[in-house]
Amino acid sequence: MLQADKVYLGTSEKPEYVLLPLANRHGLVTGATGTGKTVTLQVLAQGFSDAGVPVFCADIKGDLSGIAEPGEPKDFLMKRAEQIGFAEEYKFSACPVIFWDLFGIKGHPIRTTASEMGPLLLARLMQLNDVQEGVLTIAFKLADEHGWLLLDLKDLRAMLGYMVENADTIAVTYGNVSKASVGAIQRSLLVLENQGGDGFFAEPALEIADIMRTTVDGRGMVSVLAADKLMSSPLLYATFLLWLMSELFETLPEVGDPEKPRLVFFFDEAHLLFDEAPKPLLDRVEQVVRLIRSKGVGVYFVTQNPLDVPDTVLGQLGNRVQHALRAYTPRDQKAVKVAADTFRPNPAFSTMEVISQLAVGEALVSTLEPKGVPSMVERTLIRPPSSRIGPVTDAERAQIMATSQVAMKYDKTVDRESAFEILGARAAGTDMSPTDPAAASDAPASGGFDVGAILGSVLGTNRRRGERLTATQRVAREVTRTVTNRVAGQVAADVGKSIGGSVGGSIGRAIVRGMLGGILRGG
């Protein structure tokens, strides 16, 4: 049953698989609480990892962490293996895992900079209105023009203070910047900081290549995000995962339909992404889901109810696993009908009736066949996982983190000179930089060309979503991507970050940055 080009899900009348060449066509796992969604996610994640595909997933309840340890031969697992004819092949093994945590407690810290997040996602995270979002956008624009890095929350506060002090001058070019709007943003920043945002917006920022690692024996690393505490800040969770998808989209090159995905991304509790999201944002999420496939990334939404996912996104999800739904209310009954209608019918049974009858660990499965056509829905017993069902212990987690491939890379925060320090020096009268920001950022330290500054500027240290790439920037990224791929298999944007450093000269300010921003804004 286990085959190199397939991920074995379970058995109906026949073995059911997700085909690796079609795994980047995305997927959906749904079902009521306690019906087996987490185990299905675990089975899929381990199947992809064994096939050499890196995986990123969130551990909402803490029990997905058991994927890092081999399972044990318990009676109900062995019974299921016998039921589906899998007993001879069933072995217990762990996945290679990297634990991550936005708060740096149960995993290596995940950080990004304010510039990398950009004003659009930050505005959504802070729930700003249109006027306040406009003021925040001006702050990013001014920082770009002056070459001031916006890395953490104190940089944003300093930038907003500068805007209030220079409101009259700024108004001539960008329009009115009211103290009331700035005050509202400052209060939102305080709320974000109290939710742990001060640790999330910092350096070193996450490098996408570190969630796309493989082991020396060819297995894909499984990045497990500790999300139990994060779920108390659901907007931060949803915005972070949207940002991560955005980074993947912007960073990775086009590969079409590869033999297997470059990464599979599981978005658990997917309704948090779509709840109360404005229609323009939903439209752009649909575009990202559709277009990221060509980057070799498969996105799998995991949620309780298929109604949680908008129809426009639902239509992009080709591989589906539907656990039991309970039709107790009119909304539940509607969800059952929607779920049934999305499957290719099987004349052997009524899909709508079976959805309410499924036992724990049983699901309706439809995956894409070799020509991309959805298979006929089948009532399937999901295979037992090879890794542990249940959480790792604190000691086991600590041991895995200590021997992690990124153990020393992210655990210590770096605070380099940025907008906060520069504006503080100006206020104290100790700023020695030239008054012309273009001259300050473009002049090389010594004679000749500063290659690091040029590449850093072209690739854009203060990258913002919102503009399309010019031909110059595309060439620069392609050159960097080629060099990096040959040296270490890394991706293009990371080179810009490391080589460009803190440089943000007039070339970088003049050349537009961030294709995804153009999509998100409809640019």
Short mmCIF file of C-alpha atoms in Angstrom, two decimals:
data_model
loop_
_atom_site.label_atom_id
_atom_site.label_comp_id
_atom_site.label_asym_id
_atom_site.label_seq_id
_atom_site.Cartn_x
_atom_site.Cartn_y
_atom_site.Cartn_z
CA MET A 1 0.00 0.00 0.00
CA LEU A 2 2.87 2.39 0.73
CA GLN A 3 4.18 3.77 -2.56
CA ALA A 4 6.84 6.34 -3.39
CA ASP A 5 4.63 8.70 -5.40
CA LYS A 6 1.56 8.58 -3.14
CA VAL A 7 0.49 9.30 0.42
CA TYR A 8 -1.65 6.47 1.78
CA LEU A 9 -4.73 7.78 3.60
CA GLY A 10 -6.72 4.63 4.34
CA THR A 11 -8.88 1.99 2.73
CA SER A 12 -12.44 1.97 1.42
CA GLU A 13 -13.21 -0.71 -1.15
CA LYS A 14 -9.66 0.02 -2.27
CA PRO A 15 -6.63 1.91 -0.90
CA GLU A 16 -7.09 5.69 -0.99
CA TYR A 17 -4.15 7.94 -1.80
CA VAL A 18 -3.16 11.56 -2.30
CA LEU A 19 -1.01 11.61 -5.43
CA LEU A 20 2.18 13.62 -4.86
CA PRO A 21 2.20 15.23 -8.34
CA LEU A 22 -1.27 16.61 -7.57
CA ALA A 23 -0.77 17.39 -3.87
CA ASN A 24 -0.11 21.05 -4.65
CA ARG A 25 -3.72 21.34 -5.87
CA HIS A 26 -4.58 21.98 -2.21
CA GLY A 27 -7.00 20.20 0.08
CA LEU A 28 -9.61 20.36 2.82
CA VAL A 29 -10.07 18.33 6.01
CA THR A 30 -13.35 18.95 7.82
CA GLY A 31 -15.41 17.38 10.56
CA ALA A 32 -16.98 17.99 13.94
CA THR A 33 -14.90 18.07 17.11
CA GLY A 34 -13.68 14.62 18.14
CA THR A 35 -14.22 12.91 14.79
CA GLY A 36 -10.53 12.41 13.93
CA LYS A 37 -9.37 15.52 12.04
CA THR A 38 -6.13 15.83 14.02
CA VAL A 39 -5.18 12.19 13.37
CA THR A 40 -5.91 12.66 9.67
CA LEU A 41 -3.69 15.75 9.66
CA GLN A 42 -1.00 13.70 11.43
CA VAL A 43 -1.27 10.89 8.87
CA LEU A 44 -1.03 13.33 5.96
CA ALA A 45 1.87 15.25 7.50
CA GLN A 46 3.88 12.10 8.16
CA GLY A 47 3.06 10.74 4.71
CA PHE A 48 4.35 13.90 3.06
CA SER A 49 7.43 13.94 5.29
CA ASP A 50 8.28 10.32 4.45
CA ALA A 51 7.98 11.23 0.77
CA GLY A 52 10.55 14.01 1.17
CA VAL A 53 8.10 16.93 1.33
CA PRO A 54 8.60 19.54 4.11
CA VAL A 55 5.47 20.34 6.11
CA PHE A 56 4.31 23.31 8.15
CA CYS A 57 1.38 22.83 10.54
CA ALA A 58 -0.09 24.40 13.65
CA ASP A 59 -0.59 22.42 16.85
CA ILE A 60 -3.79 23.90 18.21
CA LYS A 61 -4.42 21.55 21.15
CA GLY A 62 -0.87 20.39 21.79
CA ASP A 63 -1.45 16.76 20.81
CA LEU A 64 -0.03 17.05 17.28
CA SER A 65 3.43 17.36 18.84
CA GLY A 66 3.42 13.56 19.23
CA ILE A 67 4.39 13.34 15.57
CA ALA A 68 7.96 13.82 16.83
CA GLU A 69 7.95 10.46 18.66
CA PRO A 70 7.25 6.91 17.42
CA GLY A 71 3.87 5.42 18.28
CA GLU A 72 3.20 2.38 20.41
CA PRO A 73 1.37 -0.86 19.43
CA LYS A 74 -1.95 -0.20 21.15
CA ASP A 75 -4.90 -2.52 20.61
CA PHE A 76 -7.13 -0.08 18.71
CA LEU A 77 -4.30 0.86 16.36
CA MET A 78 -3.44 -2.75 15.57
CA LYS A 79 -7.13 -3.57 15.09
CA ARG A 80 -7.54 -0.74 12.58
CA ALA A 81 -4.42 -1.87 10.71
CA GLU A 82 -5.87 -5.37 10.40
CA GLN A 83 -9.27 -4.05 9.29
CA ILE A 84 -7.76 -2.24 6.34
CA GLY A 85 -5.20 -4.91 5.42
CA PHE A 86 -2.28 -2.80 6.56
CA ALA A 87 -0.96 -4.96 9.42
CA GLU A 88 2.16 -6.28 7.66
CA GLU A 89 3.34 -2.85 6.50
CA TYR A 90 2.40 -0.97 9.67
CA LYS A 91 5.53 0.27 11.44
CA PHE A 92 6.06 2.83 14.19
CA SER A 93 8.32 5.79 13.50
CA ALA A 94 8.75 9.46 14.34
CA CYS A 95 8.98 12.42 12.00
CA PRO A 96 11.93 14.82 11.97
CA VAL A 97 10.41 17.87 13.67
CA ILE A 98 11.28 21.50 14.32
CA PHE A 99 9.16 23.09 17.04
CA TRP A 100 8.28 26.76 16.58
CA ASP A 101 6.46 29.22 18.83
CA LEU A 102 5.66 32.88 18.22
CA PHE A 103 6.23 33.44 21.94
CA GLY A 104 9.46 31.41 22.07
CA ILE A 105 8.24 29.12 24.88
CA LYS A 106 7.42 25.74 23.35
CA GLY A 107 9.57 26.15 20.28
CA HIS A 108 12.12 28.32 18.54
CA PRO A 109 10.87 31.89 18.20
CA ILE A 110 9.29 32.89 14.91
CA ARG A 111 9.83 36.55 14.18
CA THR A 112 9.31 38.95 11.35
CA THR A 113 9.88 42.66 10.97
CA ALA A 114 7.23 45.32 10.66
CA SER A 115 8.53 46.07 7.17
CA GLU A 116 8.14 42.46 6.11
CA MET A 117 4.58 42.35 7.44
CA GLY A 118 3.71 45.58 5.63
CA PRO A 119 1.00 48.15 6.36
CA LEU A 120 -1.90 46.15 4.89
CA LEU A 121 -1.56 43.09 7.13
CA LEU A 122 -0.57 45.21 10.11
CA ALA A 123 -3.70 47.30 9.68
CA ARG A 124 -5.80 44.15 9.65
CA LEU A 125 -3.98 42.77 12.67
CA MET A 126 -4.64 45.99 14.60
CA GLN A 127 -8.18 46.28 13.18
CA LEU A 128 -7.62 49.82 11.91
CA ASN A 129 -10.16 51.70 9.86
CA ASP A 130 -9.44 53.05 6.38
CA VAL A 131 -8.20 56.44 7.59
CA GLN A 132 -5.87 54.89 10.15
CA GLU A 133 -4.57 52.40 7.58
CA GLY A 134 -3.78 55.36 5.31
CA VAL A 135 -1.76 57.01 8.08
CA LEU A 136 0.12 53.75 8.70
CA THR A 137 0.85 53.47 4.97
CA ILE A 138 2.32 57.00 5.03
CA ALA A 139 4.58 55.95 7.92
CA PHE A 140 5.98 53.09 5.82
CA LYS A 141 6.41 55.37 2.82
CA LEU A 142 8.33 57.97 4.81
CA ALA A 143 10.54 55.29 6.37
CA ASP A 144 11.37 54.01 2.90
CA GLU A 145 12.21 57.47 1.63
CA HIS A 146 14.56 58.18 4.52
CA GLY A 147 16.11 54.71 4.59
CA TRP A 148 14.91 54.12 8.17
CA LEU A 149 14.27 50.48 8.94
CA LEU A 150 10.98 49.55 10.59
CA LEU A 151 11.86 46.36 12.44
CA ASP A 152 9.93 46.26 15.69
CA LEU A 153 7.05 48.01 17.45
CA LYS A 154 9.19 50.71 18.99
CA ASP A 155 10.33 51.65 15.47
CA LEU A 156 6.69 52.11 14.49
CA ARG A 157 6.02 54.20 17.60
CA ALA A 158 9.01 56.40 16.87
CA MET A 159 7.91 56.82 13.27
CA LEU A 160 4.39 57.82 14.30
CA GLY A 161 5.82 60.34 16.77
CA TYR A 162 7.95 61.82 14.00
CA MET A 163 4.84 62.17 11.82
CA VAL A 164 3.00 64.12 14.53
CA GLU A 165 5.95 66.47 14.99
CA ASN A 166 6.18 67.05 11.23
CA ALA A 167 2.49 66.85 10.37
CA ASP A 168 2.39 70.18 8.52
CA THR A 169 5.31 69.27 6.25
CA ILE A 170 3.98 65.77 5.60
CA ALA A 171 0.50 67.11 4.79
CA VAL A 172 1.87 69.02 1.79
CA THR A 173 2.84 65.79 0.04
CA TYR A 174 0.71 63.04 1.56
CA GLY A 175 -2.34 64.72 3.07
CA ASN A 176 -3.44 65.39 6.61
CA VAL A 177 -2.06 63.25 9.41
CA SER A 178 -4.25 63.85 12.45
CA LYS A 179 -3.15 63.35 16.02
CA ALA A 180 -6.36 61.40 16.64
CA SER A 181 -5.50 58.81 13.97
CA VAL A 182 -1.94 58.49 15.19
CA GLY A 183 -3.19 58.12 18.75
CA ALA A 184 -5.57 55.34 17.73
CA ILE A 185 -2.72 53.48 16.00
CA GLN A 186 -0.48 53.92 19.05
CA ARG A 187 -3.18 52.42 21.28
CA SER A 188 -3.56 49.49 18.88
CA LEU A 189 0.19 48.96 19.01
CA LEU A 190 -0.02 48.80 22.80
CA VAL A 191 -2.74 46.13 22.60
CA LEU A 192 -0.66 44.19 20.08
CA GLU A 193 2.38 44.42 22.36
CA ASN A 194 0.39 43.09 25.30
CA GLN A 195 -0.64 40.09 23.17
CA GLY A 196 3.03 39.23 22.55
CA GLY A 197 3.57 41.26 19.40
CA ASP A 198 6.75 42.84 20.77
CA GLY A 199 8.42 39.42 20.59
CA PHE A 200 7.01 38.61 17.17
CA PHE A 201 8.22 41.83 15.51
CA ALA A 202 11.96 41.49 15.97
CA GLU A 203 15.08 40.01 14.44
CA PRO A 204 16.42 37.59 13.37
CA ALA A 205 13.40 37.20 11.11
CA LEU A 206 12.30 33.78 9.94
CA GLU A 207 13.97 32.60 6.76
CA ILE A 208 11.55 30.68 4.58
CA ALA A 209 14.25 28.16 3.74
CA ASP A 210 14.21 26.98 7.38
CA ILE A 211 10.68 25.62 7.08
CA MET A 212 11.60 23.87 3.82
CA ARG A 213 14.43 21.70 5.12
CA THR A 214 14.97 18.01 4.46
CA THR A 215 17.06 15.51 6.40
CA VAL A 216 20.18 13.77 5.14
CA ASP A 217 18.09 10.66 4.44
CA GLY A 218 15.67 12.66 2.29
CA ARG A 219 12.70 13.07 4.62
CA GLY A 220 10.90 16.40 4.84
CA MET A 221 11.16 18.28 8.12
CA VAL A 222 7.83 18.87 9.85
CA SER A 223 7.60 22.36 11.32
CA VAL A 224 5.11 22.28 14.20
CA LEU A 225 3.88 25.66 15.43
CA ALA A 226 2.82 25.64 19.09
CA ALA A 227 -0.55 27.40 18.85
CA ASP A 228 -2.35 26.56 22.11
CA LYS A 229 -1.40 29.91 23.68
CA LEU A 230 -1.58 31.65 20.31
CA MET A 231 -5.25 30.74 20.00
CA SER A 232 -6.02 33.24 22.76
CA SER A 233 -5.03 35.85 20.15
CA PRO A 234 -6.87 34.44 17.12
CA LEU A 235 -6.34 37.52 14.97
CA LEU A 236 -2.57 37.29 15.49
CA TYR A 237 -2.70 33.59 14.58
CA ALA A 238 -4.68 34.16 11.36
CA THR A 239 -2.61 37.18 10.32
CA PHE A 240 0.64 35.35 10.96
CA LEU A 241 -0.37 32.39 8.80
CA LEU A 242 -1.61 34.74 6.06
CA TRP A 243 1.74 36.54 6.24
CA LEU A 244 3.59 33.23 6.00
CA MET A 245 1.61 32.23 2.92
CA SER A 246 2.37 35.68 1.51
CA GLU A 247 6.10 35.23 2.08
CA LEU A 248 6.04 31.83 0.42
CA PHE A 249 4.20 33.28 -2.56
CA GLU A 250 6.58 36.19 -2.95
CA THR A 251 9.80 34.30 -2.28
CA LEU A 252 9.52 31.05 -4.18
CA PRO A 253 10.09 30.78 -7.94
CA GLU A 254 7.55 29.41 -10.37
CA VAL A 255 7.89 25.64 -10.79
CA GLY A 256 4.54 24.67 -12.32
CA ASP A 257 3.41 21.21 -11.27
CA PRO A 258 6.45 19.40 -9.81
CA GLU A 259 6.70 15.66 -9.14
CA LYS A 260 5.97 16.44 -5.51
CA PRO A 261 5.29 19.68 -3.62
CA ARG A 262 8.13 21.80 -2.33
CA LEU A 263 6.11 22.39 0.84
CA VAL A 264 2.71 21.45 2.23
CA PHE A 265 1.10 24.06 4.47
CA PHE A 266 -1.69 23.04 6.89
CA PHE A 267 -3.95 25.89 8.04
CA ASP A 268 -5.80 24.53 11.10
CA GLU A 269 -8.85 26.38 12.48
CA ALA A 270 -9.13 27.94 9.02
CA HIS A 271 -12.31 29.86 9.87
CA LEU A 272 -10.14 32.34 11.79
CA LEU A 273 -8.68 33.52 8.49
CA PHE A 274 -12.07 34.27 6.99
CA ASP A 275 -14.11 35.47 9.99
CA GLU A 276 -15.09 39.11 9.58
CA ALA A 277 -12.57 39.55 6.77
CA PRO A 278 -13.59 42.25 4.24
CA LYS A 279 -14.51 41.08 0.77
CA PRO A 280 -11.41 42.60 -0.92
CA LEU A 281 -9.21 40.56 1.42
CA LEU A 282 -11.20 37.39 0.73
CA ASP A 283 -10.80 37.98 -3.00
CA ARG A 284 -7.06 38.32 -2.62
CA VAL A 285 -6.78 35.20 -0.43
CA GLU A 286 -8.53 33.31 -3.21
CA GLN A 287 -5.97 34.62 -5.68
CA VAL A 288 -3.06 33.64 -3.46
CA VAL A 289 -4.45 30.13 -2.94
CA ARG A 290 -4.86 29.74 -6.68
CA LEU A 291 -1.48 31.16 -7.67
CA ILE A 292 0.71 29.65 -4.95
CA ARG A 293 0.12 26.24 -6.49
CA SER A 294 2.50 27.15 -9.30
CA LYS A 295 5.18 27.75 -6.65
CA GLY A 296 4.93 24.08 -5.69
CA VAL A 297 3.14 24.77 -2.38
CA GLY A 298 0.06 22.82 -1.32
CA VAL A 299 -2.31 24.53 1.14
CA TYR A 300 -4.61 22.30 3.20
CA PHE A 301 -7.35 23.95 5.24
CA VAL A 302 -8.50 22.14 8.38
CA THR A 303 -11.77 23.27 9.95
CA GLN A 304 -14.94 21.97 11.57
CA ASN A 305 -17.44 23.08 8.97
CA PRO A 306 -17.12 23.40 5.18
CA LEU A 307 -19.19 26.59 5.46
CA ASP A 308 -16.17 28.15 7.22
CA VAL A 309 -14.39 28.37 3.85
CA PRO A 310 -15.77 30.75 1.19
CA ASP A 311 -17.02 29.15 -2.02
CA THR A 312 -14.36 30.90 -4.08
CA VAL A 313 -11.62 29.25 -2.00
CA LEU A 314 -13.50 25.97 -1.63
CA GLY A 315 -13.44 25.57 -5.40
CA GLN A 316 -9.63 25.54 -5.35
CA LEU A 317 -9.37 22.55 -2.99
CA GLY A 318 -9.07 19.32 -4.94
CA ASN A 319 -8.17 16.76 -2.25
CA ARG A 320 -10.88 16.34 0.40
CA VAL A 321 -11.37 14.40 3.59
CA GLN A 322 -14.75 14.79 5.27
CA HIS A 323 -15.22 13.42 8.78
CA ALA A 324 -18.60 13.23 10.48
CA LEU A 325 -20.88 16.26 10.75
CA ARG A 326 -23.79 16.36 13.17
CA ALA A 327 -26.97 17.89 11.73
CA TYR A 328 -28.58 19.23 14.92
CA THR A 329 -29.43 22.75 13.74
CA PRO A 330 -30.54 24.30 10.42
CA ARG A 331 -26.99 25.59 9.91
CA ASP A 332 -25.62 22.10 10.55
CA GLN A 333 -28.06 20.66 8.02
CA LYS A 334 -26.95 23.25 5.47
CA ALA A 335 -23.31 22.33 6.14
CA VAL A 336 -24.06 18.66 5.55
CA LYS A 337 -25.73 19.47 2.23
CA VAL A 338 -22.84 21.73 1.16
CA ALA A 339 -20.30 19.05 2.06
CA ALA A 340 -22.25 16.37 0.18
CA ASP A 341 -22.70 18.53 -2.91
CA THR A 342 -18.96 19.18 -3.23
CA PHE A 343 -18.17 15.48 -3.75
CA ARG A 344 -18.38 13.50 -6.92
CA PRO A 345 -21.37 11.21 -6.15
CA ASN A 346 -21.01 7.49 -5.53
CA PRO A 347 -24.07 5.48 -6.66
CA ALA A 348 -23.42 2.94 -3.88
CA PHE A 349 -24.63 5.29 -1.12
CA SER A 350 -26.13 8.69 -0.32
CA THR A 351 -23.31 11.04 0.55
CA MET A 352 -25.58 13.33 2.55
CA GLU A 353 -26.87 10.48 4.73
CA VAL A 354 -23.45 8.91 5.30
CA ILE A 355 -21.84 12.16 6.54
CA SER A 356 -23.90 12.00 9.72
CA GLN A 357 -23.26 8.27 10.21
CA LEU A 358 -19.46 8.22 10.05
CA ALA A 359 -17.66 6.77 13.06
CA VAL A 360 -14.57 8.30 14.69
CA GLY A 361 -11.60 7.75 12.39
CA GLU A 362 -13.83 7.20 9.37
CA ALA A 363 -14.21 9.73 6.57
CA LEU A 364 -15.51 10.40 3.09
CA VAL A 365 -12.50 10.77 0.83
CA SER A 366 -12.15 12.18 -2.67
CA THR A 367 -8.73 12.95 -4.13
CA LEU A 368 -7.49 14.00 -7.53
CA GLU A 369 -6.86 11.25 -10.05
CA PRO A 370 -3.90 11.29 -12.49
CA LYS A 371 -5.58 13.68 -14.96
CA GLY A 372 -6.68 16.05 -12.21
CA VAL A 373 -10.27 14.80 -12.04
CA PRO A 374 -11.75 14.29 -8.53
CA SER A 375 -12.24 10.65 -7.70
CA MET A 376 -15.64 9.26 -6.77
CA VAL A 377 -16.25 9.78 -3.06
CA GLU A 378 -15.54 6.71 -0.95
CA ARG A 379 -16.35 5.81 2.65
CA THR A 380 -12.88 5.27 4.08
CA LEU A 381 -11.28 3.97 7.27
CA ILE A 382 -8.31 6.28 7.92
CA ARG A 383 -5.06 4.42 8.51
CA PRO A 384 -3.51 4.48 11.99
CA PRO A 385 -0.58 6.88 12.36
CA SER A 386 2.97 5.63 12.76
CA SER A 387 3.87 8.36 15.22
CA ARG A 388 2.50 8.92 18.70
CA ILE A 389 -1.12 9.92 19.23
CA GLY A 390 -0.92 12.55 21.95
CA PRO A 391 1.59 15.20 23.04
CA VAL A 392 5.30 14.92 23.72
CA THR A 393 6.50 15.52 27.25
CA ASP A 394 8.28 18.73 28.21
CA ALA A 395 11.56 16.82 28.47
CA GLU A 396 11.13 15.30 25.01
CA ARG A 397 10.31 18.71 23.55
CA ALA A 398 13.36 20.28 25.19
CA GLN A 399 15.63 17.53 23.82
CA ILE A 400 14.28 17.95 20.29
CA MET A 401 14.73 21.72 20.47
CA ALA A 402 18.29 21.38 21.79
CA THR A 403 19.34 19.22 18.85
CA SER A 404 17.36 21.12 16.22
CA GLN A 405 18.95 22.27 12.97
CA VAL A 406 18.04 25.86 13.88
CA ALA A 407 18.83 25.62 17.60
CA MET A 408 21.31 28.51 17.70
CA LYS A 409 19.91 30.60 14.88
CA TYR A 410 16.74 32.15 16.28
CA ASP A 411 16.86 31.77 20.06
CA LYS A 412 18.60 35.10 20.70
CA THR A 413 17.03 38.43 19.70
CA VAL A 414 19.12 40.94 17.74
CA ASP A 415 18.38 44.67 18.02
CA ARG A 416 20.24 46.62 15.37
CA GLU A 417 20.02 50.31 14.48
CA SER A 418 16.67 51.21 12.99
CA ALA A 419 14.09 53.99 13.03
CA PHE A 420 13.89 54.13 16.83
CA GLU A 421 17.61 54.69 17.31
CA ILE A 422 17.94 57.09 14.36
CA LEU A 423 15.00 59.28 15.40
CA GLY A 424 16.14 59.20 19.02
CA ALA A 425 19.56 60.46 17.97
CA ARG A 426 17.95 63.23 15.90
CA ALA A 427 15.85 64.31 18.86
CA ALA A 428 18.95 64.37 21.07
CA GLY A 429 20.86 66.40 18.49
CA THR A 430 23.52 63.71 18.00
CA ASP A 431 22.51 62.54 14.53
CA MET A 432 25.60 62.78 12.29
CA SER A 433 23.90 61.50 9.12
CA PRO A 434 23.57 63.79 6.06
CA THR A 435 20.37 65.79 5.83
CA ASP A 436 19.70 64.38 2.37
CA PRO A 437 18.42 60.82 2.94
CA ALA A 438 19.33 59.81 -0.60
CA ALA A 439 22.93 60.86 -0.07
CA ALA A 440 23.03 59.15 3.30
CA SER A 441 21.85 55.80 2.00
CA ASP A 442 23.48 55.70 -1.41
CA ALA A 443 27.03 56.82 -0.68
CA PRO A 444 29.43 53.83 -0.41
CA ALA A 445 31.74 53.63 2.57
CA SER A 446 34.78 53.74 0.27
CA GLY A 447 35.57 54.19 -3.37
CA GLY A 448 33.91 52.01 -5.99
CA PHE A 449 30.56 50.26 -5.99
CA ASP A 450 28.99 48.85 -2.85
CA VAL A 451 27.59 45.59 -4.26
CA GLY A 452 25.86 44.70 -0.98
CA ALA A 453 24.13 48.07 -0.92
CA ILE A 454 23.00 47.78 -4.53
CA LEU A 455 21.60 44.28 -4.14
CA GLY A 456 20.08 45.15 -0.78
CA SER A 457 18.41 48.18 -2.30
CA VAL A 458 17.16 46.37 -5.39
CA LEU A 459 15.76 43.50 -3.38
CA GLY A 460 14.38 45.91 -0.80
CA THR A 461 15.21 45.56 2.87
CA ASN A 462 12.09 47.57 3.73
CA ARG A 463 9.96 45.48 1.37
CA ARG A 464 6.29 46.37 1.43
CA ARG A 465 3.38 44.71 -0.19
CA GLY A 466 1.72 47.15 -2.52
CA GLU A 467 3.65 47.50 -5.76
CA ARG A 468 4.61 45.23 -8.64
CA LEU A 469 8.13 44.18 -9.52
CA THR A 470 9.96 46.08 -12.23
CA ALA A 471 12.11 44.34 -14.81
CA THR A 472 15.23 45.47 -12.92
CA GLN A 473 14.06 43.92 -9.70
CA ARG A 474 12.98 40.70 -11.37
CA VAL A 475 16.44 40.35 -12.93
CA ALA A 476 18.11 41.05 -9.59
CA ARG A 477 15.97 38.49 -7.81
CA GLU A 478 16.53 35.91 -10.52
CA VAL A 479 20.31 36.35 -10.32
CA THR A 480 20.22 36.08 -6.55
CA ARG A 481 17.91 33.08 -6.68
CA THR A 482 20.24 31.25 -9.08
CA VAL A 483 23.33 31.91 -6.97
CA THR A 484 21.59 30.94 -3.76
CA ASN A 485 20.04 27.77 -5.13
CA ARG A 486 23.43 26.59 -6.31
CA VAL A 487 25.14 27.33 -3.03
CA ALA A 488 22.66 26.19 -0.41
CA GLY A 489 19.25 25.59 -1.87
CA GLN A 490 17.98 28.82 -0.30
CA VAL A 491 15.47 31.17 -1.85
CA ALA A 492 15.89 34.57 -3.39
CA ALA A 493 14.56 37.08 -0.91
CA ASP A 494 16.77 35.81 1.92
CA VAL A 495 19.86 36.84 -0.02
CA GLY A 496 18.49 40.35 -0.27
CA LYS A 497 18.01 40.40 3.48
CA SER A 498 21.47 39.09 4.32
CA ILE A 499 23.49 40.95 1.66
CA GLY A 500 21.45 44.14 1.70
CA GLY A 501 21.64 44.42 5.44
CA SER A 502 20.44 47.78 6.67
CA VAL A 503 20.88 49.50 3.33
CA GLY A 504 17.82 51.04 1.71
CA GLY A 505 19.14 53.51 -0.88
CA SER A 506 17.41 55.48 -3.57
CA ILE A 507 17.56 52.56 -6.00
CA GLY A 508 15.59 50.42 -3.57
CA ARG A 509 13.21 53.27 -2.81
CA ALA A 510 12.58 53.94 -6.48
CA ILE A 511 12.14 50.30 -7.50
CA VAL A 512 8.84 48.80 -6.43
CA ARG A 513 8.80 45.80 -4.11
CA GLY A 514 6.54 42.90 -3.20
CA MET A 515 4.37 41.26 -5.85
CA LEU A 516 1.98 39.89 -3.26
CA GLY A 517 1.12 43.35 -2.04
CA GLY A 518 0.00 44.20 -5.53
CA ILE A 519 -2.30 41.21 -5.48
CA LEU A 520 -3.62 41.92 -1.98
CA ARG A 521 -4.33 45.52 -2.88
CA GLY A 522 -5.67 44.69 -6.32
CA GLY A 523 -2.85 46.81 -7.76
#
